[in-house]
Amino acid sequence: MRLLMIGDVVGRAGRRAVKVNLEDLKREFNLDLVIANGENAAGGAGITRETAQELFASGVDVLTMGNHVWNVKDAINYIEHEKRIIRPANYPPGTPGAGSNIFETRRKVKVGVINLAGRVFLQSLDCPFRKADEALTRIKKTTDIVVVDFHAEATSEKVAMGWYLAGRVSAVVGTHTHIQTADERILPGGTAYLTDLGMTGPRDSVIGVKKETVIDKFISQMPQRFEVANGPYQFNAALLEIDEYNGEASSIIRIQNYE
Amino acid sequence: MRLLMIGDVVGRAGRRAVKVNLEDLKREFNLDLVIANGENAAGGAGITRETAQELFASGVDVLTMGNHVWNVKDAINYIEHEKRIIRPANYPPGTPGAGSNIFETRRKVKVGVINLAGRVFLQSLDCPFRKADEALTRIKKTTDIVVVDFHAEATSEKVAMGWYLAGRVSAVVGTHTHIQTADERILPGGTAYLTDLGMTGPRDSVIGVKKETVIDKFISQMPQRFEVANGPYQFNAALLEIDEYNGEASSIIRIQNYE
Amino acid sequence: MRLLMIGDVVGRAGRRAVKVNLEDLKREFNLDLVIANGENAAGGAGITRETAQELFASGVDVLTMGNHVWNVKDAINYIEHEKRIIRPANYPPGTPGAGSNIFETRRKVKVGVINLAGRVFLQSLDCPFRKADEALTRIKKTTDIVVVDFHAEATSEKVAMGWYLAGRVSAVVGTHTHIQTADERILPGGTAYLTDLGMTGPRDSVIGVKKETVIDKFISQMPQRFEVANGPYQFNAALLEIDEYNGEASSIIRIQNYE
Amino acid sequence: MRLLMIGDVVGRAGRRAVKVNLEDLKREFNLDLVIANGENAAGGAGITRETAQELFASGVDVLTMGNHVWNVKDAINYIEHEKRIIRPANYPPGTPGAGSNIFETRRKVKVGVINLAGRVFLQSLDCPFRKADEALTRIKKTTDIVVVDFHAEATSEKVAMGWYLAGRVSAVVGTHTHIQTADERILPGGTAYLTDLGMTGPRDSVIGVKKETVIDKFISQMPQRFEVANGPYQFNAALLEIDEYNGEASSIIRIQNYE
Ligand SMILES: [Fe+2]
Ligand SMILES: [Fe+2]
Ligand SMILES: [Fe+2]
Ligand SMILES: [Fe+2]
Ligand SMILES: [Fe+2]
Ligand SMILES: [Fe+2]
Ligand SMILES: [Fe+2]
Ligand SMILES: [Fe+2]
């Protein structure tokens, strides 16, 4: 079976990129499931019902999130009831929404999706390694096809998670840095790995934001109001080929399309 | 002209990878200058006279450094007198060694090399943007061919530096995360850009270190003695094509070789 | 001569505390100069023309700032022209306003005031130690009475600054943590030292903010809108006795008043 | 009943300070229990069997720890079997040793002691607030007299913990910054609170370390080997008066002795 995982969708340009590219990719690759990281879908930070609906209408099946999950305040109510959105599983108990879920493809194949967030340079959450084990134990009762979106900053934490889950899940891919990495590989035991999917959003930017503002902030150290950049998009994703009988990945191919 | 820039060389496996691969690459591409990041050359952290000499003997012309530059204590005396090694230019005034230098290729072409270190999630150094300007002003009196190794963690800071120097230098490439990124491009004005060159060292590792130790540290939060991993190497680099008359880059190609 | 230094003034309760307490303290101690940290004067973060004027009207002579200096956007224009406000001297060149200044008491005694910001756990600014030297060299041409407000988080950085300037300035006092420390002493050479002046603002709070919100944020890790707490105030300050002929401090006394 | 809580004991000078001062204080105040933070007892970082025994012999009944708990490697085996040492309760499950324990005074009064570590600017541990609840539920079955050592950096996290546990424990005192704070108070419900006990160790130092080394590190940003400072000691502690029938604290008095 074929899964597509799309890197952090940023703002209007990102949502447009998803719409345009998914149409082609679905036709070309006969995709079974499309997962996108949606933490920056609404104006660059957070998600709204409208932006999520737009992404679902474009062909996304599952939205994963990250450290910006609660930036738009109303998301708390929305995510609680929208089963197609999952937020990092290692938020504390009592957090609205779910950190993993099992989704069914059109051909009725069950796929577990787990969202985790890193702690290095980021928030003080519960241990993502222990949470991965917990979610996995639950999901494995139903299906052996499991993919993980590990939303994290530090390469060490992401690579460590890849090795930790190697042979136990179909794929560990990272998000959050908004820059696609070139280290895709199949780890021993059939686990596809990529440190970061990259970003789907405005290309001529600093990770989605107007570049002049970010440069100015680094130099002046004065607060800036970040705005999503304009201009042509980039589409960053990875295509996974997974054996639907044992959950092992046989290939991971990075995708980069430009406007 | 053709420059090769090699990502952080980690330990014995990294030095072996440089030796084996440079032999072939020099022959194949007729390289004018070879620059490698050497901050992890000695046992995974820091550099020694012996490991530097080994890399020079393998065909490296210039070594850049990073946050691990002073890990081996004796490096202070060594770097002070070895003009082929530069350390981040934004260390405070009075720091041993130089932060940039002008090197001459065999064909007598002058190439300026600047080493900078990021501040996000890292040390409290002087502003890398202002230091880049300073070094550039000095170097531009001699040559228009200038390449920058920006040793930094955060993708935002690295991409911002790329745009900041776009059209003013031949190349801005990043190091430090030990994972090669897939965002190589030529920015407007002829500046080759890549967020991270990646790592040249033991492949089956967590950014060079034994993976079991790193995983254990993340889970147990107990201190661990990190050791460079064993096993086959990976060689990570980028090949730059630069117009030697105006300093503009026309192409940047990522290189990944495996044992 | 007698100087009063007041810890971070937070919001309405803090401004009221300044008004009420300064009236008494000025009468009782015949104060020559009153310096207050004003970075939280306006609604808990930043400063406005109105809140600054209110503090000046209450008897404050000089306002120092900190990491929140630019939170209220309009402060950029205001601070540029208001000589009685200084912001950390180690912001990059080109930053609006000044980082130090010389003030004259009613009895025509000249007092240099330097504001510095720490870098540990905070922003990437220029080196506060080197900047202290620079400002000191300039001020010492005019007066030997110099006091420093070092706005910093880490106790190590603050204590180090105290020892670094010991014997060279009249006083080094810290701000930013909003909790008064109990380590006041006269360092060798006549330098009064205190790691933190504390906070002048709502007492039953978490460093000025509504306590329920902060507790909830730590537990839920969800974003919260911080509001200045209500209720009775606390007034935190230190009284310095300085020899106006050689600039040496002879005593530092902590002050804590409550509503 | 009377409890004494001693701030981080640093090296030889700290252990000497404990010995000399406890002799007097025990006689003068008829102390029921003496608790000291021992994370820096051995050479400034970590603890050994020998340094712990020395502190017990001097009259310490319970040692709490902090982020340096595992610096001396052998402590893992020692702490596992020494019930008088507790380490932060919010280390992950499986960590050697205990995070809380119930101790009996000579007059057979039972006192629960909980050790917690902060996460802001520090390690990625489990939530200290949730862990406090867990430990408290267990201890409250046996005794209402409970004191907490919250080893943390950020004042916000420490004050928040004070308010979180107010009315539920006898005392929340902080450690880690090595600087005593002046904010002691009895929170509503009879909870004694102090943001930091301070340090028991070499006085003329930067939080225990040779001051020249620390200053040099801040300015040069080069790695330094930190050594515990020499010279006279300071003894930092707090004396708690607790009603042994309902566990409510009626007073907290800071203690600072100097050699
Ligand atoms: Fe993102
Ligand atoms: Fe993110
Ligand atoms: Fe490195
Ligand atoms: Fe590095
Ligand atoms: Fe403040
Ligand atoms: Fe502040
Ligand atoms: Fe300590
Ligand atoms: Fe500590």
mmCIF file of C-alpha atoms in Angstrom, chain A residues 51-259:
data_model
loop_
_atom_site.group_PDB
_atom_site.id
_atom_site.type_symbol
_atom_site.label_atom_id
_atom_site.label_comp_id
_atom_site.label_asym_id
_atom_site.label_seq_id
_atom_site.Cartn_x
_atom_site.Cartn_y
_atom_site.Cartn_z
ATOM 1 C CA THR A 51 -8.468 25.363 7.245
ATOM 2 C CA ALA A 52 -8.790 21.746 8.370
ATOM 3 C CA GLN A 53 -11.910 21.276 6.240
ATOM 4 C CA GLU A 54 -10.082 22.768 3.282
ATOM 5 C CA LEU A 55 -7.266 20.250 3.681
ATOM 6 C CA PHE A 56 -9.701 17.331 4.061
ATOM 7 C CA ALA A 57 -11.529 18.506 0.932
ATOM 8 C CA SER A 58 -8.201 18.512 -0.921
ATOM 9 C CA GLY A 59 -7.724 14.840 -0.139
ATOM 10 C CA VAL A 60 -5.935 14.759 3.206
ATOM 11 C CA ASP A 61 -7.182 11.888 5.367
ATOM 12 C CA VAL A 62 -5.374 12.574 8.640
ATOM 13 C CA LEU A 63 -3.909 15.737 10.153
ATOM 14 C CA THR A 64 -1.121 15.515 12.722
ATOM 15 C CA MET A 65 -0.083 18.487 14.828
ATOM 16 C CA GLY A 66 2.830 19.869 16.831
ATOM 17 C CA ASN A 67 3.870 22.590 19.260
ATOM 18 C CA HIS A 68 1.537 25.105 17.577
ATOM 19 C CA VAL A 69 -1.532 22.878 17.997
ATOM 20 C CA TRP A 70 -3.319 25.245 20.425
ATOM 21 C CA ASN A 71 -2.279 28.587 18.886
ATOM 22 C CA VAL A 72 -5.779 29.231 17.594
ATOM 23 C CA LYS A 73 -7.761 29.072 20.793
ATOM 24 C CA ASP A 74 -10.911 27.572 19.344
ATOM 25 C CA ALA A 75 -8.987 24.498 18.195
ATOM 26 C CA ILE A 76 -9.540 23.013 21.642
ATOM 27 C CA ASN A 77 -13.225 22.449 20.972
ATOM 28 C CA TYR A 78 -12.746 21.477 17.367
ATOM 29 C CA ILE A 79 -9.978 18.911 17.805
ATOM 30 C CA GLU A 80 -11.862 17.237 20.625
ATOM 31 C CA HIS A 81 -14.565 16.114 18.204
ATOM 32 C CA GLU A 82 -12.672 15.717 14.933
ATOM 33 C CA LYS A 83 -11.270 12.204 14.891
ATOM 34 C CA ARG A 84 -9.203 12.903 11.764
ATOM 35 C CA ILE A 85 -6.949 15.279 13.684
ATOM 36 C CA ILE A 86 -4.464 13.939 16.206
ATOM 37 C CA ARG A 87 -2.171 15.998 18.424
ATOM 38 C CA PRO A 88 1.071 14.875 20.095
ATOM 39 C CA ALA A 89 0.328 11.875 22.312
ATOM 40 C CA ASN A 90 2.729 12.996 24.998
ATOM 41 C CA TYR A 91 0.733 16.031 26.079
ATOM 42 C CA PRO A 92 -0.388 15.458 29.674
ATOM 43 C CA PRO A 93 -3.452 13.340 30.514
ATOM 44 C CA GLY A 94 -6.602 15.425 30.189
ATOM 45 C CA THR A 95 -5.436 17.238 27.042
ATOM 46 C CA PRO A 96 -8.282 17.567 24.495
ATOM 47 C CA GLY A 97 -8.163 15.253 21.500
ATOM 48 C CA ALA A 98 -6.229 12.042 20.895
ATOM 49 C CA GLY A 99 -2.537 11.385 20.297
ATOM 50 C CA SER A 100 -3.049 8.401 18.045
ATOM 51 C CA ASN A 101 -5.834 6.771 16.147
ATOM 52 C CA ILE A 102 -6.577 3.977 13.715
ATOM 53 C CA PHE A 103 -7.781 4.967 10.247
ATOM 54 C CA GLU A 104 -9.299 2.848 7.534
ATOM 55 C CA THR A 105 -8.357 3.247 3.902
ATOM 56 C CA ARG A 106 -10.882 2.958 1.086
ATOM 57 C CA ARG A 107 -9.771 -0.632 0.656
ATOM 58 C CA LYS A 108 -10.554 -1.191 4.360
ATOM 59 C CA VAL A 109 -6.931 -1.525 5.473
ATOM 60 C CA LYS A 110 -6.364 -0.295 8.991
ATOM 61 C CA VAL A 111 -3.462 2.108 9.611
ATOM 62 C CA GLY A 112 -2.394 3.359 13.030
ATOM 63 C CA VAL A 113 -1.057 6.898 13.170
ATOM 64 C CA ILE A 114 0.845 8.217 16.199
ATOM 65 C CA ASN A 115 1.802 11.853 16.722
ATOM 66 C CA LEU A 116 4.603 12.645 19.187
ATOM 67 C CA ALA A 117 6.418 15.829 20.151
ATOM 68 C CA GLY A 118 10.075 16.199 21.073
ATOM 69 C CA ARG A 119 11.239 17.804 24.297
ATOM 70 C CA VAL A 120 14.738 19.007 23.405
ATOM 71 C CA PHE A 121 14.592 22.840 22.976
ATOM 72 C CA LEU A 122 10.793 22.583 23.140
ATOM 73 C CA GLN A 123 8.017 22.159 25.694
ATOM 74 C CA SER A 124 8.095 20.120 28.912
ATOM 75 C CA LEU A 125 5.881 17.239 27.876
ATOM 76 C CA ASP A 126 5.665 13.607 28.935
ATOM 77 C CA CYS A 127 8.319 11.225 27.612
ATOM 78 C CA PRO A 128 7.725 10.614 23.885
ATOM 79 C CA PHE A 129 9.554 7.283 23.996
ATOM 80 C CA ARG A 130 7.375 5.838 26.745
ATOM 81 C CA LYS A 131 4.254 7.302 25.114
ATOM 82 C CA ALA A 132 5.229 5.667 21.818
ATOM 83 C CA ASP A 133 5.353 2.300 23.556
ATOM 84 C CA GLU A 134 1.944 2.838 25.142
ATOM 85 C CA ALA A 135 0.239 3.882 21.913
ATOM 86 C CA LEU A 136 1.922 1.079 20.020
ATOM 87 C CA THR A 137 0.756 -1.603 22.423
ATOM 88 C CA ARG A 138 -2.810 -0.418 21.971
ATOM 89 C CA ILE A 139 -2.662 -0.082 18.186
ATOM 90 C CA LYS A 140 -0.871 -3.384 17.570
ATOM 91 C CA LYS A 141 -3.928 -5.244 18.817
ATOM 92 C CA THR A 142 -5.691 -4.021 15.694
ATOM 93 C CA THR A 143 -3.058 -3.507 13.003
ATOM 94 C CA ASP A 144 0.646 -3.905 12.216
ATOM 95 C CA ILE A 145 0.689 -0.884 9.921
ATOM 96 C CA VAL A 146 1.735 2.051 12.084
ATOM 97 C CA VAL A 147 3.290 5.357 11.116
ATOM 98 C CA VAL A 148 4.691 7.966 13.475
ATOM 99 C CA ASP A 149 4.986 11.751 13.001
ATOM 100 C CA PHE A 150 7.642 12.856 15.508
ATOM 101 C CA HIS A 151 7.427 16.634 15.704
ATOM 102 C CA ALA A 152 10.771 17.669 17.137
ATOM 103 C CA GLU A 153 13.663 20.106 16.819
ATOM 104 C CA ALA A 154 16.825 18.192 17.688
ATOM 105 C CA THR A 155 18.190 15.730 15.155
ATOM 106 C CA SER A 156 19.533 13.557 17.981
ATOM 107 C CA GLU A 157 16.088 13.072 19.497
ATOM 108 C CA LYS A 158 14.539 12.304 16.119
ATOM 109 C CA VAL A 159 17.175 9.820 15.000
ATOM 110 C CA ALA A 160 17.048 8.175 18.441
ATOM 111 C CA MET A 161 13.290 7.705 18.051
ATOM 112 C CA GLY A 162 13.846 6.152 14.640
ATOM 113 C CA TRP A 163 16.215 3.543 16.063
ATOM 114 C CA TYR A 164 14.015 3.063 19.131
ATOM 115 C CA LEU A 165 11.012 2.117 17.001
ATOM 116 C CA ALA A 166 12.964 0.379 14.215
ATOM 117 C CA GLY A 167 11.363 -2.975 13.463
ATOM 118 C CA ARG A 168 8.256 -2.093 15.452
ATOM 119 C CA VAL A 169 6.514 0.446 13.213
ATOM 120 C CA SER A 170 6.169 0.992 9.471
ATOM 121 C CA ALA A 171 7.599 4.509 9.511
ATOM 122 C CA VAL A 172 9.037 7.241 11.704
ATOM 123 C CA VAL A 173 9.117 10.619 9.985
ATOM 124 C CA GLY A 174 9.925 13.937 11.562
ATOM 125 C CA THR A 175 8.342 17.345 11.213
ATOM 126 C CA HIS A 176 8.817 20.830 12.779
ATOM 127 C CA THR A 177 12.071 22.208 11.325
ATOM 128 C CA HIS A 178 10.312 23.045 8.016
ATOM 129 C CA ILE A 179 13.420 21.934 6.108
ATOM 130 C CA GLN A 180 13.365 18.566 4.377
ATOM 131 C CA THR A 181 16.272 16.319 5.249
ATOM 132 C CA ALA A 182 18.001 13.961 2.829
ATOM 133 C CA ASP A 183 18.540 10.984 5.120
ATOM 134 C CA GLU A 184 15.636 8.764 4.103
ATOM 135 C CA ARG A 185 16.334 5.074 4.595
ATOM 136 C CA ILE A 186 14.740 1.808 5.601
ATOM 137 C CA LEU A 187 15.948 0.903 9.088
ATOM 138 C CA PRO A 188 16.401 -2.784 10.011
ATOM 139 C CA GLY A 189 13.049 -4.509 10.457
ATOM 140 C CA GLY A 190 11.297 -2.525 7.733
ATOM 141 C CA THR A 191 10.900 0.910 9.291
ATOM 142 C CA ALA A 192 11.026 3.827 6.871
ATOM 143 C CA TYR A 193 12.813 6.806 8.391
ATOM 144 C CA LEU A 194 13.259 10.500 7.510
ATOM 145 C CA THR A 195 14.398 13.152 9.995
ATOM 146 C CA ASP A 196 12.145 15.858 8.553
ATOM 147 C CA LEU A 197 9.513 15.989 5.831
ATOM 148 C CA GLY A 198 10.079 19.716 5.343
ATOM 149 C CA MET A 199 7.494 22.387 4.745
ATOM 150 C CA THR A 200 4.600 22.838 2.357
ATOM 151 C CA GLY A 201 4.225 26.595 2.066
ATOM 152 C CA PRO A 202 5.760 29.778 0.686
ATOM 153 C CA ARG A 203 9.134 28.953 -0.797
ATOM 154 C CA ASP A 204 10.998 32.265 -0.663
ATOM 155 C CA SER A 205 10.747 32.635 3.084
ATOM 156 C CA VAL A 206 12.431 31.729 6.319
ATOM 157 C CA ILE A 207 10.627 28.473 7.158
ATOM 158 C CA GLY A 208 7.341 30.037 5.983
ATOM 159 C CA VAL A 209 7.728 33.521 7.440
ATOM 160 C CA LYS A 210 8.577 36.751 5.568
ATOM 161 C CA LYS A 211 12.325 36.669 5.379
ATOM 162 C CA GLU A 212 12.956 40.364 5.998
ATOM 163 C CA THR A 213 11.164 40.171 9.351
ATOM 164 C CA VAL A 214 13.094 37.159 10.548
ATOM 165 C CA ILE A 215 16.464 38.585 9.507
ATOM 166 C CA ASP A 216 15.604 41.820 11.243
ATOM 167 C CA LYS A 217 14.665 39.996 14.413
ATOM 168 C CA PHE A 218 17.903 38.035 14.525
ATOM 169 C CA ILE A 219 19.955 41.192 14.083
ATOM 170 C CA SER A 220 17.983 43.671 16.189
ATOM 171 C CA GLN A 221 16.733 41.214 18.845
ATOM 172 C CA MET A 222 13.539 43.240 18.942
ATOM 173 C CA PRO A 223 10.123 41.556 18.872
ATOM 174 C CA GLN A 224 8.567 41.220 15.428
ATOM 175 C CA ARG A 225 5.113 40.317 14.246
ATOM 176 C CA PHE A 226 5.727 37.311 12.031
ATOM 177 C CA GLU A 227 3.644 37.096 8.869
ATOM 178 C CA VAL A 228 3.382 34.205 6.482
ATOM 179 C CA ALA A 229 5.388 34.997 3.346
ATOM 180 C CA ASN A 230 3.831 35.502 -0.069
ATOM 181 C CA GLY A 231 4.890 34.123 -3.416
ATOM 182 C CA PRO A 232 5.199 30.678 -4.985
ATOM 183 C CA TYR A 233 4.848 27.520 -2.924
ATOM 184 C CA GLN A 234 6.951 24.466 -2.284
ATOM 185 C CA PHE A 235 5.373 21.081 -1.620
ATOM 186 C CA ASN A 236 7.382 18.729 0.636
ATOM 187 C CA ALA A 237 6.328 15.174 1.313
ATOM 188 C CA ALA A 238 7.411 11.553 1.388
ATOM 189 C CA LEU A 239 5.868 8.570 -0.345
ATOM 190 C CA LEU A 240 5.909 5.293 1.584
ATOM 191 C CA GLU A 241 5.460 1.831 0.184
ATOM 192 C CA ILE A 242 4.298 -0.492 2.935
ATOM 193 C CA ASP A 243 3.577 -4.202 2.847
ATOM 194 C CA GLU A 244 0.020 -4.324 4.111
ATOM 195 C CA TYR A 245 0.354 -7.901 5.357
ATOM 196 C CA ASN A 246 3.222 -7.372 7.805
ATOM 197 C CA GLY A 247 3.444 -3.576 8.040
ATOM 198 C CA GLU A 248 7.025 -3.434 6.783
ATOM 199 C CA ALA A 249 8.065 -0.499 4.637
ATOM 200 C CA SER A 250 9.963 -1.299 1.482
ATOM 201 C CA SER A 251 10.645 2.211 0.231
ATOM 202 C CA ILE A 252 10.513 5.864 1.172
ATOM 203 C CA ILE A 253 10.809 8.500 -1.539
ATOM 204 C CA ARG A 254 11.096 12.203 -0.826
ATOM 205 C CA ILE A 255 8.943 14.546 -2.908
ATOM 206 C CA GLN A 256 9.631 18.207 -3.582
ATOM 207 C CA ASN A 257 7.422 20.116 -5.977
ATOM 208 C CA TYR A 258 7.608 23.818 -6.752
ATOM 209 C CA GLU A 259 5.265 26.351 -8.233
#
